[in-house]
Short mmCIF file of C-alpha atoms in Angstrom, two decimals:
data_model
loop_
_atom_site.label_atom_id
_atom_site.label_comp_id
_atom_site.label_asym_id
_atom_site.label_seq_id
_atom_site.Cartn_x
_atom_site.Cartn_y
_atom_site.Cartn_z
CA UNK A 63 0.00 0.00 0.00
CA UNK A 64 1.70 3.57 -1.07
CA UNK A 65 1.51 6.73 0.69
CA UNK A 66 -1.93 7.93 -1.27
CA UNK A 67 -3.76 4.75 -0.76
CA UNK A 68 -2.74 4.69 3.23
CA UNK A 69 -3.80 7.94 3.83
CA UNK A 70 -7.18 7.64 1.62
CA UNK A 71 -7.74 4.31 3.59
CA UNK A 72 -7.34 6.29 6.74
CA UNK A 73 -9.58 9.08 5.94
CA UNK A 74 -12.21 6.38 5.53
CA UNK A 75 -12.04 4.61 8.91
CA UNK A 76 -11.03 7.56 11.30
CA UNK A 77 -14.86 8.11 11.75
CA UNK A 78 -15.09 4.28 13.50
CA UNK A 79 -13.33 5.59 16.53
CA UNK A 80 -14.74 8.90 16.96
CA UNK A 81 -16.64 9.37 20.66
CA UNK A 82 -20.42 8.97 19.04
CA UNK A 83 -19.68 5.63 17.72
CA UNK A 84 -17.25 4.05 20.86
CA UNK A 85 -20.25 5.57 22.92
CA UNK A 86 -22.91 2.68 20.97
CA UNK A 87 -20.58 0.22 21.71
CA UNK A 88 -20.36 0.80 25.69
CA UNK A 89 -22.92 -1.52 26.54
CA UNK A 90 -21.06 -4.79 25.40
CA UNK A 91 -17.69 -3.51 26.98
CA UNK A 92 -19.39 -3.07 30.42
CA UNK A 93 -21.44 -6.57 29.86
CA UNK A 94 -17.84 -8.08 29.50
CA UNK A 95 -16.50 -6.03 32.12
CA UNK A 96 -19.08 -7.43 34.81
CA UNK A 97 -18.25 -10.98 33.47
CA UNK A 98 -14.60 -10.31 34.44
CA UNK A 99 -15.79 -9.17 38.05
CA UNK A 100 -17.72 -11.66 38.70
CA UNK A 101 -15.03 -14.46 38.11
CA UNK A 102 -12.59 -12.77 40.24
CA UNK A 103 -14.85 -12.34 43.23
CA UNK A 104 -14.87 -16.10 42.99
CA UNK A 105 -11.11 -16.00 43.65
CA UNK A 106 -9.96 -17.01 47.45
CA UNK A 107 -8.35 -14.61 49.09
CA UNK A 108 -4.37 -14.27 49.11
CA UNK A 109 -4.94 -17.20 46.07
CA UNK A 110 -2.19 -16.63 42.95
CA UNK A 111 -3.56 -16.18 39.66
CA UNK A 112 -2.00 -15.10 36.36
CA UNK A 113 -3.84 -11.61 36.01
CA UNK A 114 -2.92 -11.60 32.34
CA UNK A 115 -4.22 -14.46 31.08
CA UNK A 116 -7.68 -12.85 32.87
CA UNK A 117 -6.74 -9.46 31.50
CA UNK A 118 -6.58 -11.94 27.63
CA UNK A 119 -9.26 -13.52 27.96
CA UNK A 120 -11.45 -10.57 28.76
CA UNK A 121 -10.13 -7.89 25.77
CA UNK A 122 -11.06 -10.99 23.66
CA UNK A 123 -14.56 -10.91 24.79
CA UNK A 124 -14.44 -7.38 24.44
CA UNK A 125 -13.26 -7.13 20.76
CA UNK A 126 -14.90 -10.31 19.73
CA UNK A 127 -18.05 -8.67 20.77
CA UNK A 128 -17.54 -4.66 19.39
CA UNK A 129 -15.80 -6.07 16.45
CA UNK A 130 -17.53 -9.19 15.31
CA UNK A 131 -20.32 -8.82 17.65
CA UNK A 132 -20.29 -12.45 18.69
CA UNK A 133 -19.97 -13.98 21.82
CA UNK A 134 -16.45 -15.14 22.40
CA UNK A 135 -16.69 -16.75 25.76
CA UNK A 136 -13.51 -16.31 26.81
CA UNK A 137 -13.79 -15.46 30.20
CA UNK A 138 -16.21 -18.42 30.85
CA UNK A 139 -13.99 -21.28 28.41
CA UNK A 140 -10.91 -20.36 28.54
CA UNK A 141 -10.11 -23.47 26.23
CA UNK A 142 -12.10 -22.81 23.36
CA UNK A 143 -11.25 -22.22 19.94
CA UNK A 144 -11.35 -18.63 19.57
CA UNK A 145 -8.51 -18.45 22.79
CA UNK A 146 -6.46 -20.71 21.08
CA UNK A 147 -6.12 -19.34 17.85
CA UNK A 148 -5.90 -15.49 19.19
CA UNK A 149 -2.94 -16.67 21.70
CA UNK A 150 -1.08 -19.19 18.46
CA UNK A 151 -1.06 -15.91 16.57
CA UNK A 152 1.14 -14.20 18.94
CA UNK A 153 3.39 -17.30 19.74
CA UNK A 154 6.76 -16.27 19.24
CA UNK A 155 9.41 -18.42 17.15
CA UNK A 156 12.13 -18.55 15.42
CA UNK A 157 10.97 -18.87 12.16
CA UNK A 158 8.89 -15.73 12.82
CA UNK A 159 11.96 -13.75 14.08
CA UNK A 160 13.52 -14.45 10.78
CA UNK A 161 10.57 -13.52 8.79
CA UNK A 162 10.41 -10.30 11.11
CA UNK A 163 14.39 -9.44 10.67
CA UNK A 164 13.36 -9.89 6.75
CA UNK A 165 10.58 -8.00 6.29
CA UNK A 166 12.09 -5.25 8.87
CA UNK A 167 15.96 -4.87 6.60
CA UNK A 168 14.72 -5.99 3.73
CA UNK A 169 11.03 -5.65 2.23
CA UNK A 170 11.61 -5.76 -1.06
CA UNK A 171 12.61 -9.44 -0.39
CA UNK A 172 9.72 -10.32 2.02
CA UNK A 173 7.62 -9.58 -0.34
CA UNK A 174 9.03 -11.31 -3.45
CA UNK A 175 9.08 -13.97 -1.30
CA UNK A 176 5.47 -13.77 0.03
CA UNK A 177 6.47 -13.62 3.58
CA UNK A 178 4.03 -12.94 6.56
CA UNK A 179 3.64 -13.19 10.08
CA UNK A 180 0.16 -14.42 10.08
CA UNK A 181 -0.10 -18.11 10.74
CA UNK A 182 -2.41 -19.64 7.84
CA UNK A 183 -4.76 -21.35 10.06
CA UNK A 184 -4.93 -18.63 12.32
CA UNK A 185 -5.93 -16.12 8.95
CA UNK A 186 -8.13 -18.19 7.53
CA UNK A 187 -10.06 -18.98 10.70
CA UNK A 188 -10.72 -15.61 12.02
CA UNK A 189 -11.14 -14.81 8.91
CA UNK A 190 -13.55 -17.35 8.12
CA UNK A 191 -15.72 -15.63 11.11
CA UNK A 192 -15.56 -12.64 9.66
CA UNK A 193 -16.79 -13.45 6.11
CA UNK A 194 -19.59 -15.76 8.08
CA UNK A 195 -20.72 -13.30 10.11
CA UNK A 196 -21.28 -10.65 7.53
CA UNK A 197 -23.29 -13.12 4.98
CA UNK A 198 -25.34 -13.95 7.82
CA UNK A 199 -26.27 -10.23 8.50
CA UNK A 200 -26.92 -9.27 4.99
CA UNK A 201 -28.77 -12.62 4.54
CA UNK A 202 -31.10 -11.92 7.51
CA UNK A 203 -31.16 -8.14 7.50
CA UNK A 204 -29.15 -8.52 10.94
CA UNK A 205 -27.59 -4.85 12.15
CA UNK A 206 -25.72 -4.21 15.48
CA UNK A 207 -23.38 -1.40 16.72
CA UNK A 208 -20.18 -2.95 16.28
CA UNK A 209 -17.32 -2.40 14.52
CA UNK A 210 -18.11 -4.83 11.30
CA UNK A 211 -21.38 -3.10 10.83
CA UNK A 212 -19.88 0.23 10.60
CA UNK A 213 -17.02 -1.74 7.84
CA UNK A 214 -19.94 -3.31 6.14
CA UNK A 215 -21.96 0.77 5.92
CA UNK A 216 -18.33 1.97 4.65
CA UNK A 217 -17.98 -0.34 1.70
CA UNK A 218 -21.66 -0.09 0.80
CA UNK A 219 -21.81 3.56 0.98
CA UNK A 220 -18.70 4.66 0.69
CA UNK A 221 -18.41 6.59 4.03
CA UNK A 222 -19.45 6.82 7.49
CA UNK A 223 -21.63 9.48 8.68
CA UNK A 224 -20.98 11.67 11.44
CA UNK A 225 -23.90 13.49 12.65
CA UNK A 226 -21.87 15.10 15.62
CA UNK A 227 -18.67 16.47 16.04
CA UNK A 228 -16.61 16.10 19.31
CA UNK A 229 -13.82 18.23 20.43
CA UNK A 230 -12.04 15.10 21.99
CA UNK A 231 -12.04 13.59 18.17
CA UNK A 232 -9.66 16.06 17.16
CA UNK A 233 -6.36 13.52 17.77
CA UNK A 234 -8.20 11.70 14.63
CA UNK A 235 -7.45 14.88 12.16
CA UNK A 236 -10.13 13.44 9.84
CA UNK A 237 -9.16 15.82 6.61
CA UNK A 238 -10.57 14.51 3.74
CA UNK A 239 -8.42 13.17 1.16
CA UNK A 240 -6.55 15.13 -1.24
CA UNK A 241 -6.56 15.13 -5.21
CA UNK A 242 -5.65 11.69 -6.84
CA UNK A 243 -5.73 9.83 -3.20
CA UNK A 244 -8.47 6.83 -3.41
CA UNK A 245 -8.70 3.25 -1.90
CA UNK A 246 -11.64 0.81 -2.72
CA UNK A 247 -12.66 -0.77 0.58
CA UNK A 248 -13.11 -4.26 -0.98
CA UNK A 249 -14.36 -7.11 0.79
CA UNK A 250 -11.11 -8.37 1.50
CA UNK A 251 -9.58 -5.13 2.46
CA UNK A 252 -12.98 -5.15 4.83
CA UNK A 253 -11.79 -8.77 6.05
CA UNK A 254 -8.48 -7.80 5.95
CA UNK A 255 -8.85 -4.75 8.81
CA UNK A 256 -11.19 -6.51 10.81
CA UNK A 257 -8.66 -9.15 11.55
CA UNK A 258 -5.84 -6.63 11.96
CA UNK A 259 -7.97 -4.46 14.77
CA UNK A 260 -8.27 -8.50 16.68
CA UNK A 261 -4.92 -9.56 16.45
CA UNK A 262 -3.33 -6.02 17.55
CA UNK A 263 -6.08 -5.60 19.95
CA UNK A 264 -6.32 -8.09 22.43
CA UNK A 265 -3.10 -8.18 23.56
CA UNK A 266 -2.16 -4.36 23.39
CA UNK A 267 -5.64 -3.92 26.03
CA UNK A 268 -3.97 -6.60 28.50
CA UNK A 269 -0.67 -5.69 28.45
CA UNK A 270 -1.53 -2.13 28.91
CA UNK A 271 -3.69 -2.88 31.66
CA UNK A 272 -1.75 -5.16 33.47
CA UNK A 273 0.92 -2.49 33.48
CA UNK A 274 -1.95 -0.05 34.58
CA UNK A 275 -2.58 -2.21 37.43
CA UNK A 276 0.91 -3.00 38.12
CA UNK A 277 2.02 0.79 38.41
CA UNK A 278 -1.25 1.46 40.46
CA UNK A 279 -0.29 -1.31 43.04
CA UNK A 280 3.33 -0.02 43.56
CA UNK A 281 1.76 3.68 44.10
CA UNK A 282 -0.70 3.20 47.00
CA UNK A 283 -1.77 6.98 47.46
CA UNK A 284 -2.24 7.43 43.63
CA UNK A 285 -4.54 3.80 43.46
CA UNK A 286 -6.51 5.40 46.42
CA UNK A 287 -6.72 8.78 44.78
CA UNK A 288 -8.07 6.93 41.54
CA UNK A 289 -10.63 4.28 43.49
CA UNK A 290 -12.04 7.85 45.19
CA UNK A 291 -12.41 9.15 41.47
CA UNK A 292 -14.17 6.20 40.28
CA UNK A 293 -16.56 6.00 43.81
CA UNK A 294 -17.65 9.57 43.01
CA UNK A 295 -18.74 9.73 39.34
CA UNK A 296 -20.22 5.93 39.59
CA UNK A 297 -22.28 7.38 42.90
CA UNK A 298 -23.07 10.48 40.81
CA UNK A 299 -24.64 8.07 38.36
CA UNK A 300 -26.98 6.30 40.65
CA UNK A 301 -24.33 3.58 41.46
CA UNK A 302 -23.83 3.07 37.46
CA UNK A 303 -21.12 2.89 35.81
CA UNK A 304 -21.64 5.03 32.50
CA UNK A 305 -19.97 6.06 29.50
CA UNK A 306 -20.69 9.87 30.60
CA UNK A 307 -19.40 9.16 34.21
CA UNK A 308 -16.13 7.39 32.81
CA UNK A 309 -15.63 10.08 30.42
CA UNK A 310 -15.21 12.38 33.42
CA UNK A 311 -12.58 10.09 35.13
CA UNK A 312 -9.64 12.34 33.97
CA UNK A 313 -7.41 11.77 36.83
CA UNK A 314 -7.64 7.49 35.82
CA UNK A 315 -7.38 8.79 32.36
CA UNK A 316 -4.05 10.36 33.10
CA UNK A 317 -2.64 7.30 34.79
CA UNK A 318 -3.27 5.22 31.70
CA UNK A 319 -1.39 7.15 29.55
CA UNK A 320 1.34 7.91 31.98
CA UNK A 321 1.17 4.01 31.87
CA UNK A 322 1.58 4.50 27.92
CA UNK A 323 4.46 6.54 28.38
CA UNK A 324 6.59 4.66 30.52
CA UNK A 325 5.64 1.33 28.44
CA UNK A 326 5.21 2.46 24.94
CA UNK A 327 3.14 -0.40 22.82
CA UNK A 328 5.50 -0.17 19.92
CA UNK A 329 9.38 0.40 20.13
CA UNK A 330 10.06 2.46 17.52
CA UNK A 331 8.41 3.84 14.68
CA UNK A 332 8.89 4.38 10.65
CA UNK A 333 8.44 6.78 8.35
CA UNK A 334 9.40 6.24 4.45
CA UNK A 335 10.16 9.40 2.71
CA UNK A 336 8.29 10.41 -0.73
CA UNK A 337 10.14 8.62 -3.64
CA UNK A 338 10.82 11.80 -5.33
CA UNK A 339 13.58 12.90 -2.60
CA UNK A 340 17.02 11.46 -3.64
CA UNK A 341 18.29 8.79 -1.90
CA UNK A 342 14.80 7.44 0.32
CA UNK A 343 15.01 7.57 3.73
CA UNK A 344 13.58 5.66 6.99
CA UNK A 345 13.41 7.96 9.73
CA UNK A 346 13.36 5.84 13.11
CA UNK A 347 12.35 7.38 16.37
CA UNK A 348 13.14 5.39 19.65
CA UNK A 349 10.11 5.80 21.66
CA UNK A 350 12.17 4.26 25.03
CA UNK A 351 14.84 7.02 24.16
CA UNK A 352 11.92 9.80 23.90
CA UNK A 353 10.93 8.54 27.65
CA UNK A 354 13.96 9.10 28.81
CA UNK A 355 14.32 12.71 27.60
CA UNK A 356 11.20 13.57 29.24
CA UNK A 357 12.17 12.33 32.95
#
């Protein structure tokens, strides 16, 4: 994909994570979230448990249900299918180092060579959802507020509608795109997204909150301070938690992305220059070394 088609591809789903449309997708978040609690009330006191695999399990649930909107069951069998195949995509290997050292120094040849990091069976199955699930909406007229509805109203119509505009949306800088910059959202670039947002998903939500929590429990006054945050706005909303009152939760807010800062998802970044300046360029920032200049 070149520079044009990126950007044309991004103008087209920047309106899927703007505030109006996360907001329609609350409900299913906070029906996982109270699946979550109620299997770790059922934990013994002072008991050991591996808080990630929890953490997986549950931003599987999550994503399977805003994404896909199906029910994943994660939290509840642990040992299904849909587990398996989201954790054998991540499985590290040597083979896989390879192909990433490859496709990292030397693209050209990774893809002459039709190289990828995607297992097969792990494509073709989620995949295989995917395509199910969206010839069993348009067979039976079926629309929900998810994520693959909103792919399925952008390759219909060309666009997604925004009837609102939100100040908070701004990080999104939704310009449209320019002169000569056009992507046709096919059904297999549809496919093809839906099973990118799962696989970089799931495990980017319980990492980052495990860290979350793990910061929170080694700062006991700044926990407190955020459990006093949360008591207020949820007793402000009649002892709800809603997406207003969580929207309002700036202080938690800034401990996730102080979170962010310290562990940065990715560690480092690209940027390919235009073709048309002599002698192309990769600009690579350190986002560990950009930490450290800001302590």
């Amino acid at each position: 994909m070149n520079a044009k088609e990126w950007r044309a591809l991004r103008y087209k789903l920047s309106p899927l994570f703007t505030t109006t449309k996360l907001k329609t997708m609350y409900e299913p978040m906070a029906e996982c979230s109270q699946n979550l609690t109620s299997i770790l009330d059922q934990i013994q006191e002072n008991e050991d448990i591996d808080l990630k695999e929890y953490l997986g399990r549950f931003a599987m649930d999550v994503i399977g249900s805003c994404a896909y909107g199906i029910d994943a069951k994660n939290l509840s069998e642990p040992d299904n299918e849909f587990r398996k195949m989201g954790k054998k995509s991540l499985e590290p290997s040597r083979v896989k180092m390879l192909i990433f050292a490859i496709l990292n120094c030397l693209p050209k040849l990774g893809k002459l060579l039709g190289l990828s990091l995607n297992d097969s069976d792990v494509g073709e199955y989620f995949c295989k959802i995917i395509r199910d699930t969206i010839n069993y909406r348009k067979k039976n007229g079926v629309v929900r507020n998810d994520f693959l509805q909103m792919f399925m109203t952008l390759k219909d119509k060309g666009s997604i509608e925004l009837h609102t505009k939100d100040p908070e949306d701004e990080y999104l800088r939704m310009e449209p795109a320019q002169s000569g910059e056009n992507f046709e959202f096919t059904d297999d670039v549809m496919v093809g997204n839906a099973y990118t947002f799962l696989k970089a998903g799931f495990e980017n939500t319980a990492v980052n909150t495990l860290l979350t929590l793990y910061e929170l429990s080694k700062n006991l006054e700044i926990q407190e301070k955020v459990r006093k945050e949360i008591q207020k706005h949820v007793e402000e909303n009649g002892g709800t938690l809603t997406f207003q009152a969580l929207r309002k939760m700036v202080y938690l807010e800034q401990c996730v992305k102080e979170t962010l800062r310290k562990y940065p998802p990715r560690q480092s970044c690209k940027e390919f220059a235009p073709k048309n300046i002599p002698y192309q360029m990769v600009l690579k920032y350190q986002l560990e070394l950009l930490y450290l200049f800001q302590l």
